[in-house]
Every structure is written in C-alpha cells, then in structure tokens.
XYZ file of C-alpha atoms in Angstrom:
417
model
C 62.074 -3.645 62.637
C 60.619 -5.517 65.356
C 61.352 -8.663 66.724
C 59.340 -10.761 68.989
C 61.651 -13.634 70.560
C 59.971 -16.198 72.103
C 60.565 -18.770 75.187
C 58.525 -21.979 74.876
C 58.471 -23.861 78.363
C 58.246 -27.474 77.753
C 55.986 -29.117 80.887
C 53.629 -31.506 80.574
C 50.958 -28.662 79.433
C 52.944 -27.654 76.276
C 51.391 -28.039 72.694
C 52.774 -26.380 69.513
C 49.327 -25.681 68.220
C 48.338 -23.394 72.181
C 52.044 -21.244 72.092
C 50.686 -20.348 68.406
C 47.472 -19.418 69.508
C 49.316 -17.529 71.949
C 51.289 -15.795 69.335
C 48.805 -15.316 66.815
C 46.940 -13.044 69.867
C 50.075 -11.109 70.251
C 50.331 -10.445 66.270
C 46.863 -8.881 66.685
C 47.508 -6.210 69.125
C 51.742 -5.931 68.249
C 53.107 -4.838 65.258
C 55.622 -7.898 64.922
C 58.380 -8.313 61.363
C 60.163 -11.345 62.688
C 59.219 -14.352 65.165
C 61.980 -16.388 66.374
C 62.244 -19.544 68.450
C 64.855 -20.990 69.837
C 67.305 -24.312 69.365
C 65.988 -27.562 68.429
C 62.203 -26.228 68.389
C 61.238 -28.541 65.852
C 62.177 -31.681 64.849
C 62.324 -33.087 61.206
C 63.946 -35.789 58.926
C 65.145 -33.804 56.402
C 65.922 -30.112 55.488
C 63.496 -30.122 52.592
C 60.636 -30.961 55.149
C 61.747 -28.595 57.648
C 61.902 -25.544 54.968
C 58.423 -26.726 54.692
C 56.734 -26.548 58.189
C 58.592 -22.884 58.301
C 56.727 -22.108 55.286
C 53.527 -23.152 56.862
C 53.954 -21.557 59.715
C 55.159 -18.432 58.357
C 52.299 -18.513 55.937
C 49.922 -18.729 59.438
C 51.552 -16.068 61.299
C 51.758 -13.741 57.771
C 55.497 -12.917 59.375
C 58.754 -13.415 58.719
C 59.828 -16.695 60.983
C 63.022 -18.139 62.329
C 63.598 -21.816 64.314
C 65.817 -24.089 65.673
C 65.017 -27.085 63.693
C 66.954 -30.973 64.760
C 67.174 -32.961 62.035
C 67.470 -37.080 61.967
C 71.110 -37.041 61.016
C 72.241 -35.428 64.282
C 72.574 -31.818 62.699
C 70.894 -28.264 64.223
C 70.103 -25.571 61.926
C 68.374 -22.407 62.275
C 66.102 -21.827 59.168
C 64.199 -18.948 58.461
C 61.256 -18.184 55.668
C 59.472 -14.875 54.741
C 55.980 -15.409 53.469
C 55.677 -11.905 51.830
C 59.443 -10.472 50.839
C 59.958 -7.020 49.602
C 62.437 -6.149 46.606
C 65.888 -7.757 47.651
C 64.390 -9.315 50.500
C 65.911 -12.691 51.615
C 62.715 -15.387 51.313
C 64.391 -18.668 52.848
C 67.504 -19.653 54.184
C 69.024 -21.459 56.537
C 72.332 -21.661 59.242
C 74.081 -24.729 60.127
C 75.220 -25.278 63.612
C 79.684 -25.827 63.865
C 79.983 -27.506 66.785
C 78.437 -29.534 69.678
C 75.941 -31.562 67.303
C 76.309 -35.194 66.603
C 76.816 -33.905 63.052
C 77.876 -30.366 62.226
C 78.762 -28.107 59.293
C 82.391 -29.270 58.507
C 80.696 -32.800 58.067
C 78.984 -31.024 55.033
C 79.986 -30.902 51.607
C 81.016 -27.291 51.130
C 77.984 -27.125 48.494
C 75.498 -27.750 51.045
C 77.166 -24.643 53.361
C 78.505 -22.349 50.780
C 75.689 -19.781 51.724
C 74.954 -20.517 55.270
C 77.223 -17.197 55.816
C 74.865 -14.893 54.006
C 72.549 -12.651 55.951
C 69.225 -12.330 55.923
C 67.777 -9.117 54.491
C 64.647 -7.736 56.208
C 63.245 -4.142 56.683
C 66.509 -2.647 55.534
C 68.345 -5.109 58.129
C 71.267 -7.776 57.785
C 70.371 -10.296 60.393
C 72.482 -13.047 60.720
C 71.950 -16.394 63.447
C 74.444 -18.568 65.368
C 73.430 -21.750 67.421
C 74.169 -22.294 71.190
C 77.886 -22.837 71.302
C 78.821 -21.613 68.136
C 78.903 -18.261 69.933
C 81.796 -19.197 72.131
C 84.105 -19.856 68.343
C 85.494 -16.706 67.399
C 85.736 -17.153 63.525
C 82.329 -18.257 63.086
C 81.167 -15.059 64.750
C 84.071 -13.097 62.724
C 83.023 -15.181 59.145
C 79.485 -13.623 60.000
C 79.864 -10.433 60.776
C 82.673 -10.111 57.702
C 79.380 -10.723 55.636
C 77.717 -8.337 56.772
C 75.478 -8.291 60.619
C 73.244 -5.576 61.956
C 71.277 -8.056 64.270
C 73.037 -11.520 65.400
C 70.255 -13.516 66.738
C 71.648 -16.128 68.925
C 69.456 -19.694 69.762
C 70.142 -21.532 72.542
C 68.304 -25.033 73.370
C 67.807 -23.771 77.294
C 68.872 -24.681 81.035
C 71.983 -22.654 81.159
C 74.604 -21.505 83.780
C 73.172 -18.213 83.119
C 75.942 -16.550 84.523
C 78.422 -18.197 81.695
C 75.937 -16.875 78.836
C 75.957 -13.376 79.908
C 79.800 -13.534 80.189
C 79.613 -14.876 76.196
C 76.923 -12.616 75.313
C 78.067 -9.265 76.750
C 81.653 -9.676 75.440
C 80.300 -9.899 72.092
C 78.211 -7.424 71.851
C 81.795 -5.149 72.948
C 83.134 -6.429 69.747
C 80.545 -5.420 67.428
C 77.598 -2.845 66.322
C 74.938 -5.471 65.661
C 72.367 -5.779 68.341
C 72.494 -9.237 70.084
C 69.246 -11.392 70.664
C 69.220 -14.356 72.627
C 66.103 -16.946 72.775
C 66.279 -20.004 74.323
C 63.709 -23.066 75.721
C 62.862 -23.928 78.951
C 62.634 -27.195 80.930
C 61.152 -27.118 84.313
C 62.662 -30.373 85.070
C 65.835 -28.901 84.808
C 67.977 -27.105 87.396
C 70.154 -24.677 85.957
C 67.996 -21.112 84.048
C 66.516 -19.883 80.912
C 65.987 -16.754 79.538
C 65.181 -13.965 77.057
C 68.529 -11.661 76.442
C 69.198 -9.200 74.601
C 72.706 -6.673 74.493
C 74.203 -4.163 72.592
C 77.778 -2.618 73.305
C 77.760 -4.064 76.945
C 74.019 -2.773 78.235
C 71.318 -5.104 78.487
C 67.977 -4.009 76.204
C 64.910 -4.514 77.598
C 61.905 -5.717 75.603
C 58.772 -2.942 74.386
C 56.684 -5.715 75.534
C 56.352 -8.267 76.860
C 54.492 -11.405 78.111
C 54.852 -15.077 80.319
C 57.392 -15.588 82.421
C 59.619 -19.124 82.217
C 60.025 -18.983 86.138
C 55.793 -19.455 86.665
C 55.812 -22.414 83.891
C 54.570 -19.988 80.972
C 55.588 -19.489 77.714
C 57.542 -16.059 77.520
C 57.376 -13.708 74.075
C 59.409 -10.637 74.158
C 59.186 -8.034 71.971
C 62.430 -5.756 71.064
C 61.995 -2.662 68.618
C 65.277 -1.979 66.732
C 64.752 1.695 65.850
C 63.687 2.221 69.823
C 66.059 0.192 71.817
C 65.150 0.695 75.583
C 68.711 0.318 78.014
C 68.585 -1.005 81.414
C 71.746 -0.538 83.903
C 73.111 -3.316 85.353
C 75.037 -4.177 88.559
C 78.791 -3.881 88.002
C 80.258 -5.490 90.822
C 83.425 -7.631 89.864
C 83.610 -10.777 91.497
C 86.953 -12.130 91.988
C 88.016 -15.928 92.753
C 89.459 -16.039 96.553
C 91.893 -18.795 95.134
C 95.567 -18.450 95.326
C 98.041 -20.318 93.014
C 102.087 -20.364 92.824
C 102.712 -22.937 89.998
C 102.748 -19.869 87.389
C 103.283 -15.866 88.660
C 102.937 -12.660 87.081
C 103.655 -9.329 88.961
C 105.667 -6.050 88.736
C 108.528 -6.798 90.899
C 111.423 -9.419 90.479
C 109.126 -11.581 93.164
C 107.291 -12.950 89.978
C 108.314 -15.150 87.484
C 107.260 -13.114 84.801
C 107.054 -9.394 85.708
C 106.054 -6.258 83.997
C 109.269 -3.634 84.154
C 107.077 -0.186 84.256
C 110.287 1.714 83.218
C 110.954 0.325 80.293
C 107.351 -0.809 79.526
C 108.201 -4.445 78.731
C 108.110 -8.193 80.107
C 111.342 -9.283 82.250
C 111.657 -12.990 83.679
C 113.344 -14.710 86.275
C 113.183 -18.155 84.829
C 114.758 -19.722 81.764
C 113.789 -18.813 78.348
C 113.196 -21.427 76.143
C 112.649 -19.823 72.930
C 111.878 -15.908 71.413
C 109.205 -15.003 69.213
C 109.009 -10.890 68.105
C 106.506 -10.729 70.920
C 106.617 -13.210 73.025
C 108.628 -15.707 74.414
C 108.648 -19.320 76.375
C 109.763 -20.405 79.713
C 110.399 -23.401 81.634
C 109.106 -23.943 84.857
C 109.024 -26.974 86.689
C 108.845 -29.016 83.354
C 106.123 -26.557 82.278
C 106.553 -24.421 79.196
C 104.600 -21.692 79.433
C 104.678 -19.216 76.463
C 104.418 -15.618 77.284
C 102.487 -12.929 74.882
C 102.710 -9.156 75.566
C 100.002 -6.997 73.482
C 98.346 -4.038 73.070
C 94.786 -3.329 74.594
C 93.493 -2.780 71.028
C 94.907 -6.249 70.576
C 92.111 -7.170 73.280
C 89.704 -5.853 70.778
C 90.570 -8.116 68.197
C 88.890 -11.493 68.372
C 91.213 -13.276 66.049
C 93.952 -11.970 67.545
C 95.067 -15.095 69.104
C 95.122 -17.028 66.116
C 97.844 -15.009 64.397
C 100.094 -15.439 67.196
C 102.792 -18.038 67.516
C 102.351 -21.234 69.342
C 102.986 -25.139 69.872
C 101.398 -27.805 71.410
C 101.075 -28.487 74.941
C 102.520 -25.572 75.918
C 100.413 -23.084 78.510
C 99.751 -19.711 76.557
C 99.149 -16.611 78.654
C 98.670 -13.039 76.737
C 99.841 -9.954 78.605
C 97.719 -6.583 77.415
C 98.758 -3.607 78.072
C 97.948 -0.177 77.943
C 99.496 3.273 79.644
C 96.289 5.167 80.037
C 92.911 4.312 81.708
C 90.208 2.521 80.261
C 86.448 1.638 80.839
C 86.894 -0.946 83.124
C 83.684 -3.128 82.649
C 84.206 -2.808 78.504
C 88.202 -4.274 79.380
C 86.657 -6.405 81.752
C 83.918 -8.436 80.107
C 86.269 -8.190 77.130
C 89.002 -10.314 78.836
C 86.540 -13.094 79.878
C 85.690 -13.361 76.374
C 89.169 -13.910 75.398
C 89.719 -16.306 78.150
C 86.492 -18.338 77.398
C 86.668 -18.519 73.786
C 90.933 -19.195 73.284
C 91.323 -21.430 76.827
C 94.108 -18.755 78.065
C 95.104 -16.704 80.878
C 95.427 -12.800 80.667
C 96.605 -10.218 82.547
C 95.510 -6.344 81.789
C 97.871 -3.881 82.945
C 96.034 -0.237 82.831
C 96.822 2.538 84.486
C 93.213 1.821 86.150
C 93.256 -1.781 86.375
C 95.982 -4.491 87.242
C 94.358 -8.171 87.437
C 94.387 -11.540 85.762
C 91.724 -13.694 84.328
C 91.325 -17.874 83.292
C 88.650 -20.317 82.975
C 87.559 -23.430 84.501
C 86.917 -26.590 83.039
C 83.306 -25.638 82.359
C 84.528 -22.341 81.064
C 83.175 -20.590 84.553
C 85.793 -17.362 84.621
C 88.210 -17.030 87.467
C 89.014 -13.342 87.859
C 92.162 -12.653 90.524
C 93.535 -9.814 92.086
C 96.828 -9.250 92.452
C 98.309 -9.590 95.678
C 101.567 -8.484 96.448
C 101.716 -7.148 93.092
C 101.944 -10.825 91.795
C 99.132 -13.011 89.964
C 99.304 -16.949 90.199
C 97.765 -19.249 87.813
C 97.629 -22.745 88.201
C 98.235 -23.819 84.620
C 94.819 -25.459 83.843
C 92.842 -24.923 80.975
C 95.868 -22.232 79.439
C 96.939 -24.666 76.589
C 95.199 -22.163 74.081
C 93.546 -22.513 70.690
C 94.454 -26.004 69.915
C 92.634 -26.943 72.911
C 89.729 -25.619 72.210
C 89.110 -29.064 69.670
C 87.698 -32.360 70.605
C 89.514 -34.874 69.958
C 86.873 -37.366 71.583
C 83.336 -36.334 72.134
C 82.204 -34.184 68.939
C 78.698 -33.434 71.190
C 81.241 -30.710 73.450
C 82.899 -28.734 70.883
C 84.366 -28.922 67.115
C 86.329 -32.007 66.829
C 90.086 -31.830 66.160
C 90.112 -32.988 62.707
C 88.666 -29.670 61.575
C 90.594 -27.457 63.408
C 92.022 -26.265 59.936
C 88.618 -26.436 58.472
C 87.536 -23.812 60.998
C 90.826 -22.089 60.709
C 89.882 -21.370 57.033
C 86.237 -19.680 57.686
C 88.933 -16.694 58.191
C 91.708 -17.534 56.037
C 89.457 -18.266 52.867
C 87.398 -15.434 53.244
C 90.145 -13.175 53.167
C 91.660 -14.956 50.314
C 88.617 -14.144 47.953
C-alpha cells in the first residue's frame, strides 16, 4: 500500500484548487492508494457536509482520501472516504479528536463515537488516525491499537517544537508494530517547524518519493511504500540538561534520599516514610510527599503501566525501572521520555549500561540528567503524575478534568467487553 502524505504551506499563494492540481500530476506518474492531509485542512459546519467534500474529492483524485476537517462547533476530526472499496473494505469513516479542541470527543454522546475506534481497512491494511495531541494520551493510542493498527497515521495542524514531536513520535513507534505517519501544515508566518515524519520501531523511514519542500514556501507530498520501507540512521547523541537540583535525590549510596541498594536489588531511604504500597512507597521531604515506584524495565514497555499503580493527589510520583542486564540504550532511552511526557513524572533507569534520570518541563521539553556523584536531583516540578495531566481550566491545552474517568474507561471498558 502506498501512501502519499502531504504538507500544504499556507502563504499568501495557497489555493485548494493549485495543491490538487499538484496532486492530481503526482497520481499520474505515482502509483498512490491513500492521500492524506493534515489537521484542520478543511473547514465545515457540519459532519454531514464534510463527509461530503471528502467524497468529492476522493471521487476527483479516484483514491482513497483522509483530512483534518474543523467543524463550527469547535470539534477536529479526521475523516476519511474510499471512492472505489474492495470486498470488506472500509468506505467512510471518521476519528474524533480527545483533547485540545474547544469541543472534543467526551463532549459527544457515546452514539456519535461508538465507532470512531474502528480501523480503516485498505489493501489488506488496518490503518487507524489520531489528531495532534491525542498522541501524547496513552489510552487513546492503547484503545486504538487494542482494535486493531498496522499504520497509525498521525495529523498535526503545523509549527511545532520539532524536537518535542520526534520525542512523541519515536517513543511510540518503540511501543508498537504499526508504521507511524506524521503530516502536518505549514505557516511561514510562524517561527517554530513543520514537517513530513514517518517511524517505525525507533528509525526514521524515508519517503520513495518525493516532492516541495515547506522550508522554500512549497507544498511538500511524500510518498511512503509500506511493503518497501526505506530506513535512514539517525544521530544518537543524548543531550543531557546541565541543571542541578537538591530538593528531591536519587543515587546508590546513603548520600541520596532515595537510593538504590545493588546488594539486595531494592529501594532504601533516608527520609521518613509516609505510607507503603506492595511496590512503592511515600516520603516526606520538606513538606513534600513524594511517592516512590520501583519497576521492572518491561514495566517501561507498558504504556498503561502508570495507571494501574497507586497514587493520590498532589503528591510528586517518580517511577524507578530497573533491570540487571544491558539494554539498547536509545530504545530505553526514547522510551523513558515517552513515559515522562505522556504521565508528567520523573524516572530513573538503572541498567547495567545506563544509570540516569529523566522529567519534563512545563511545555513537556524533556530534561535528561546524569548522575553525578552517583546521585540524581529533581526539582519536583511537573512530577504530580496522571491526574495532572487534566485541565481543569483551559480545555484548548489538554482533556479537561471532568473526564479524567471518561478517558480512564477507553481502557477499562474495552477490557470489560
């Protein structure tokens, strides 16, 4: 199956009607299955009349098509129509963005996203789609790929810290076999980047073809071939944060607060414990509480791992992972700044390759530190886990609190079936 995902750059020059000239060209000379554009391509009042410019432009290109559509209530969605389906082909359908949308799913009658979940079926595929953010919430990714995902195509409305979206897309592509796509708009006016990516388990793919370029003001289309994926090695330099904190320590000496006793393979403290979970614990520092988690590197593996663990409000949760033999160090790596990113912890991997710790900003920007002394400090922003993740303000930067359980259950209900 082949995919062409394409980049629209909106300057002053753009028109709808000259990118699909522009595409229509490529369909002449490429064999294409599936066009896809990114967030918030196309805006429309209601779903009814969005289902039907996808039709018409499906019916145009004679291809399968897939958009970021806005609609006038607020809500993004992702819809996608097949002009000519084969037997047990999927013909329409569309995804509804979860989170940073003046209206998203949860603000749906459950009628209205009962099948949003389903994948698309094309050339023998199961392709599933995820909006912008919605890639940073674990059981939204887990809900999909539980239904089944050979292909997650991910669309992103543009101008991104670049740097953050790697970070998101590389980790996931560790926890899964699907190939990950990534299409996103440009606007020139903008400072931060846009781009074209594409992973699979950690390795960037690069396209069969390709055309435009969003850094010289021209639409880009790249073309990826599923059954002739094309790797490109990266740089693997780790960059670690030159910042030193002592308002929370982690080490393997006595020195720390918490430390790791090698002996007896287990966590040791010097402060007081507040309360004792089977694997974990909490401790009182300076007012703090600060709740303790010691795992197993498959545990790192598991995205919804963090959500079966203990916990309580306001307290700072930091997950210990640990493992006595050595590991691939850029898989354990770009796995822990998922974790970090998507559950608003701190983490420390103990390897017999690789001591270090890991947290995010307030922008989710990921703070990797070495230790030094054998000790780790964290300055206990940003840790307050899960619960944090929720708005309990401003719906437009995340999901908002009241449907933390709502989101809970994309996991709990679909394991209750």
């Amino acid at each position: 199956m082949k995919i062409l995902m394409v980049q629209p750059v909106y300057d002053a020059k753009f028109t709808l009607r000259s990118l699909i000239a522009k595409i229509e060209r490529i369909l002449i000379q490429q064999e294409v299955d599936l066009v896809v554009f990114p967030e918030s391509f196309y805006q429309s009042a209601t779903r009814n009349a969005a289902m039907k410019f996808m039709k018409k432009m499906a019916e145009r290109l004679q291809v399968a098509v897939m958009s970021g559509v806005s609609l006038a209530d607020g809500s993004e969605w992702a819809f996608y129509y097949n002009p000519k389906p084969q037997l047990n082909e999927t013909t329409q359908t569309a995804f509804l963005k979860h989170s940073t949308a003046a209206k998203i799913a949860f603000d749906y009658d459950m009628a209205i996203r009962a099948d949003i979940y389903d994948p698309i079926y094309l050339q023998g595929h199961r392709i599933q789609s995820i909006i912008s953010h919605d890639l940073f919430f674990p059981l939204v990714v887990n809900r999909l790929e539980q239904e089944g995902m050979d292909l997650l195509i991910h669309l992103t409305e543009g101008n991104v810290r670049m740097s953050k979206w790697h970070n998101i897309l590389k980790g996931r592509s560790y926890e899964t076999d699907a190939l990950i796509l990534c299409t996103m708009g440009h606007d020139p006016n903008q400072t931060q980047t846009s781009d074209i990516i594409a992973y699979r388990k950690g390795v960037r793919i690069i396209p069969e073809y390709m055309t435009g370029d969003s850094y010289d003001h021209e639409d880009a289309c790249h073309l990826f071939d599923m059954s002739c994926l094309e790797y490109i090695p990266e740089a693997t330099d780790v960059f670690y944060s030159t910042k030193r904190y002592e308002q929370f320590t982690f080490g393997k000496d006595e020195k720390a607060d918490v430390y790791f006793d090698s002996r007896r393979k287990r966590l040791k403290t010097t402060l007081t414990k507040v309360q004792e979970y089977d694997n974990s614990f909490i401790v009182e520092k300076n007012g703090e509480h600060i709740h303790i988690h010691f795992a197993t590197y498959d545990s790192l593996k598991k995205r919804i791992y963090v959500y079966d663990q203990p916990s309580q409000i306001n307290e700072h949760q930091v997950i210990v992972y640990f493992v006595n033999k050595e590991v691939n160090e850029e898989e354990a790596i770009a796995l822990l700044k998922l974790r970090v990113i998507e559950n608003r912890i701190a983490a420390i991997l103990i390897t017999k390759n690789l001591f270090l710790g890991a947290k995010t900003t307030r922008y989710k920007n990921i703070q990797l530190f070495k230790p030094e002394n054998a000790i780790v400090g964290f300055d206990l922003a940003f840790m307050h886990g899960i619960d944090s993740v929720f708005q309990r303000t401003n719906r437009k930067l995340g999901i908002p609190y009241k449907y933390k359980q709502a989101y809970i259950a994309l996991h709990k209900d679909y394991n209750t079936q």
